[in-house]
Short mmCIF file of C-alpha atoms and ligand atoms in Angstrom, two decimals:
data_model
loop_
_atom_site.label_atom_id
_atom_site.label_comp_id
_atom_site.label_asym_id
_atom_site.label_seq_id
_atom_site.Cartn_x
_atom_site.Cartn_y
_atom_site.Cartn_z
CA UNK A 2 118.12 102.39 88.37
CA UNK A 3 117.62 100.60 91.68
CA UNK A 4 113.95 100.50 92.69
CA UNK A 5 112.81 102.04 95.94
CA UNK A 6 109.28 101.00 96.77
CA UNK A 7 107.22 103.34 98.91
CA UNK A 8 103.64 104.06 99.87
CA UNK A 9 101.79 107.34 100.27
CA UNK A 10 98.78 107.38 102.62
CA UNK A 11 96.40 110.31 102.20
CA UNK A 12 95.07 111.15 105.67
CA UNK A 13 92.55 113.56 104.11
CA UNK A 14 90.88 110.78 102.15
CA UNK A 15 90.88 107.94 104.68
CA UNK A 16 87.54 107.32 106.43
CA UNK A 17 88.84 104.53 108.69
CA UNK A 18 86.61 101.87 107.13
CA UNK A 19 89.18 99.09 107.71
CA UNK A 20 88.78 97.72 104.17
CA UNK A 21 92.60 97.79 103.85
CA UNK A 22 92.93 95.73 107.02
CA UNK A 23 90.44 93.11 105.83
CA UNK A 24 92.00 93.02 102.35
CA UNK A 25 95.41 92.34 103.86
CA UNK A 26 94.10 89.59 106.12
CA UNK A 27 92.36 87.89 103.20
CA UNK A 28 95.20 88.27 100.70
CA UNK A 29 97.82 87.01 103.13
CA UNK A 30 95.64 84.44 104.93
CA UNK A 31 96.45 85.91 108.35
CA UNK A 32 95.13 84.12 111.42
CA UNK A 33 92.45 85.74 113.60
CA UNK A 34 94.80 87.74 115.85
CA UNK A 35 97.36 88.60 113.16
CA UNK A 36 97.45 92.02 111.52
CA UNK A 37 99.94 93.52 109.05
CA UNK A 38 98.12 96.87 108.89
CA UNK A 39 95.87 98.78 111.26
CA UNK A 40 93.96 102.05 111.61
CA UNK A 41 94.97 104.87 113.96
CA UNK A 42 92.62 107.75 114.77
CA UNK A 43 94.39 110.70 116.37
CA UNK A 44 92.54 113.70 117.81
CA UNK A 45 94.38 117.01 118.23
CA UNK A 46 93.47 120.58 119.16
CA UNK A 47 91.42 122.05 122.00
CA UNK A 48 87.65 121.73 122.29
CA UNK A 49 85.69 122.87 120.33
CA UNK A 50 88.39 123.21 117.64
CA UNK A 51 89.26 119.55 117.35
CA UNK A 52 90.78 117.76 114.38
CA UNK A 53 90.94 114.06 113.73
CA UNK A 54 93.58 112.39 111.57
CA UNK A 55 92.93 108.85 110.37
CA UNK A 56 95.91 106.79 109.29
CA UNK A 57 96.25 103.34 107.78
CA UNK A 58 99.58 102.16 109.20
CA UNK A 59 101.89 99.22 108.44
CA UNK A 60 105.63 98.50 108.30
CA UNK A 61 107.50 101.54 106.97
CA UNK A 62 110.03 99.45 105.05
CA UNK A 63 112.69 101.70 106.58
CA UNK A 64 115.75 102.41 104.45
CA UNK A 65 117.86 102.06 107.59
CA UNK A 66 115.90 99.24 109.26
CA UNK A 67 117.10 98.29 112.75
CA UNK A 68 115.01 95.10 112.64
CA UNK A 69 117.30 93.70 109.94
CA UNK A 70 120.45 94.35 111.98
CA UNK A 71 118.83 93.00 115.15
CA UNK A 72 117.89 89.66 113.60
CA UNK A 73 120.46 87.03 114.67
CA UNK A 74 119.56 84.47 111.98
CA UNK A 75 119.32 86.61 108.84
CA UNK A 76 115.58 85.90 108.60
CA UNK A 77 114.85 89.62 108.45
CA UNK A 78 116.36 90.96 105.27
CA UNK A 79 116.06 93.62 102.60
CA UNK A 80 114.54 92.38 99.34
CA UNK A 81 113.84 93.92 95.93
CA UNK A 82 113.00 97.62 96.02
CA UNK A 83 114.16 97.98 99.64
CA UNK A 84 111.21 95.93 100.91
CA UNK A 85 111.96 94.52 104.37
CA UNK A 86 110.97 90.86 104.52
CA UNK A 87 111.04 87.96 106.97
CA UNK A 88 112.08 84.50 105.82
CA UNK A 89 109.80 82.39 108.02
CA UNK A 90 111.96 79.28 107.56
CA UNK A 91 114.92 81.10 109.13
CA UNK A 92 112.92 82.88 111.86
CA UNK A 93 113.22 81.36 115.35
CA UNK A 94 110.63 83.72 116.88
CA UNK A 95 113.22 85.27 119.25
CA UNK A 96 111.48 88.69 118.95
CA UNK A 97 114.74 90.73 118.76
CA UNK A 98 113.32 92.46 115.69
CA UNK A 99 110.08 93.29 117.50
CA UNK A 100 112.08 94.98 120.29
CA UNK A 101 114.06 97.02 117.75
CA UNK A 102 111.05 98.36 115.80
CA UNK A 103 109.69 101.68 117.09
CA UNK A 104 106.54 101.32 114.99
CA UNK A 105 104.98 98.16 116.38
CA UNK A 106 104.92 96.79 112.85
CA UNK A 107 105.75 93.17 113.69
CA UNK A 108 103.87 90.45 115.55
CA UNK A 109 104.36 86.79 116.31
CA UNK A 110 102.40 84.54 113.95
CA UNK A 111 100.56 81.66 115.59
CA UNK A 112 103.02 79.29 113.86
CA UNK A 113 105.92 80.83 115.80
CA UNK A 114 107.64 83.06 113.25
CA UNK A 115 107.49 86.86 113.15
CA UNK A 116 105.30 88.39 110.48
CA UNK A 117 104.74 91.88 109.06
CA UNK A 118 103.74 93.78 105.91
CA UNK A 119 105.61 92.71 102.78
CA UNK A 120 104.31 95.57 100.57
CA UNK A 121 102.62 92.55 98.91
CA UNK A 122 105.82 91.92 96.95
CA UNK A 123 104.30 88.67 95.63
CA UNK A 124 101.66 90.78 93.87
CA UNK A 125 103.97 93.66 92.90
CA UNK A 126 106.31 91.21 91.15
CA UNK A 127 103.36 90.19 88.96
CA UNK A 128 102.62 93.81 88.07
CA UNK A 129 99.72 94.10 90.53
CA UNK A 130 99.12 96.61 93.31
CA UNK A 131 99.29 95.63 97.00
CA UNK A 132 95.94 94.23 98.17
CA UNK A 133 95.25 97.13 100.56
CA UNK A 134 95.96 99.69 97.83
CA UNK A 135 93.69 97.93 95.34
CA UNK A 136 90.84 97.62 97.83
CA UNK A 137 90.73 101.07 99.44
CA UNK A 138 87.38 102.57 98.37
CA UNK A 139 88.58 106.17 98.84
CA UNK A 140 91.90 105.62 97.04
CA UNK A 141 93.82 106.79 100.08
CA UNK A 142 96.76 104.50 99.39
CA UNK A 143 99.28 104.89 96.57
CA UNK A 144 102.13 102.47 96.02
CA UNK A 145 105.07 102.87 93.66
CA UNK A 146 108.75 103.29 92.99
CA UNK A 147 110.34 106.47 94.34
CA UNK A 148 113.30 106.00 91.98
CA UNK A 149 110.90 106.51 89.05
CA UNK A 150 110.08 110.23 88.62
CA UNK A 151 106.85 109.30 86.78
CA UNK A 152 105.54 107.01 89.51
CA UNK A 153 102.31 108.30 91.15
CA UNK A 154 103.90 107.95 94.57
CA UNK A 155 106.85 110.13 93.51
CA UNK A 156 104.48 112.78 92.17
CA UNK A 157 102.50 112.82 95.42
CA UNK A 158 105.59 113.16 97.57
CA UNK A 159 106.85 115.93 95.26
CA UNK A 160 103.64 117.94 95.26
CA UNK A 161 101.93 117.35 98.61
CA UNK A 162 102.78 118.08 102.22
CA UNK A 163 103.67 114.92 104.06
CA UNK A 164 105.17 113.52 107.22
CA UNK A 165 106.78 110.26 108.21
CA UNK A 166 106.17 108.74 111.62
CA UNK A 167 108.84 109.23 114.29
CA UNK A 168 111.50 110.75 111.98
CA UNK A 169 113.72 111.05 115.06
CA UNK A 170 114.41 107.30 114.88
CA UNK A 171 116.62 107.99 111.85
CA UNK A 172 115.22 104.80 110.29
CA UNK A 173 114.17 106.64 107.09
CA UNK A 174 110.63 105.28 106.78
CA UNK A 175 109.16 104.80 103.29
CA UNK A 176 105.53 105.30 104.27
CA UNK A 177 104.49 108.90 103.66
CA UNK A 178 101.42 110.38 105.32
CA UNK A 179 99.94 113.12 103.15
CA UNK A 180 98.08 115.99 104.78
FE1 LIG B 228 91.26 104.31 105.10
FE2 LIG B 228 91.16 103.27 102.66
FE3 LIG B 228 91.89 101.76 104.75
FE4 LIG B 228 89.36 102.54 104.46
S1 LIG B 228 90.50 101.21 103.08
S2 LIG B 228 90.56 102.60 106.34
S3 LIG B 228 89.61 104.58 103.62
S4 LIG B 228 92.99 103.52 103.92
FE1 LIG B 229 111.63 97.20 110.51
FE2 LIG B 229 109.76 98.37 111.97
FE3 LIG B 229 111.00 99.78 110.03
FE4 LIG B 229 109.29 97.82 109.40
S1 LIG B 229 108.80 99.75 110.49
S2 LIG B 229 111.34 98.16 108.49
S3 LIG B 229 109.61 96.34 111.02
S4 LIG B 229 111.95 98.94 111.90
FE1 LIG B 230 99.06 93.96 103.87
FE2 LIG B 230 100.13 93.93 101.45
FE3 LIG B 230 99.01 96.17 102.37
FE4 LIG B 230 101.31 95.29 103.44
S1 LIG B 230 100.99 96.02 101.34
S2 LIG B 230 99.51 96.05 104.58
S3 LIG B 230 101.04 93.07 103.29
S4 LIG B 230 97.97 94.25 101.94
#
């Protein structure tokens, strides 16, 4: 069966320590201003009944990814498991993909091409977990194949309440935020 890689992010476990952000920067040798993942802290409710949700966000590897269609050179493409990738050799840095992404998931690398999360496909293809998933001290992040009913990510999505960000885009994100 065709693989469909996805990630579940448990907002109840995340403490916002940024270990996932540092792990990603180290693993992918990102320059000082470059980030493939980031932390969002969102406060809701009315004082004194306030709630804070902490999310580790990155590219959603959307099943219907507008960034791929927007790319005039074919640099943005869908790879194994539905992972959305950028071929930096083909990227001209025109930023059409950045304009098409509602999630702010892409940025311009200092070498001129556009960069974003790859779900660490280079590690996954060797049977390893993405660097952020492996590093998270609270095990907030779970990566796997949604086409496999036994995958931990499939079990989480089956048994827990979750949301995706901006479902109204119709982009079918593959990053699930558990609550
Ligand atoms: Fe949250 Fe884990 Fe990232 Fe820390 S490493 S910010 S706990 S997801
Ligand atoms: Fe493309 Fe943005 Fe979706 Fe990632 S989150 S696949 S960059 S539209
Ligand atoms: Fe970075 Fe890899 Fe995690 Fe994506 S999956 S945010 S590239 S460490």
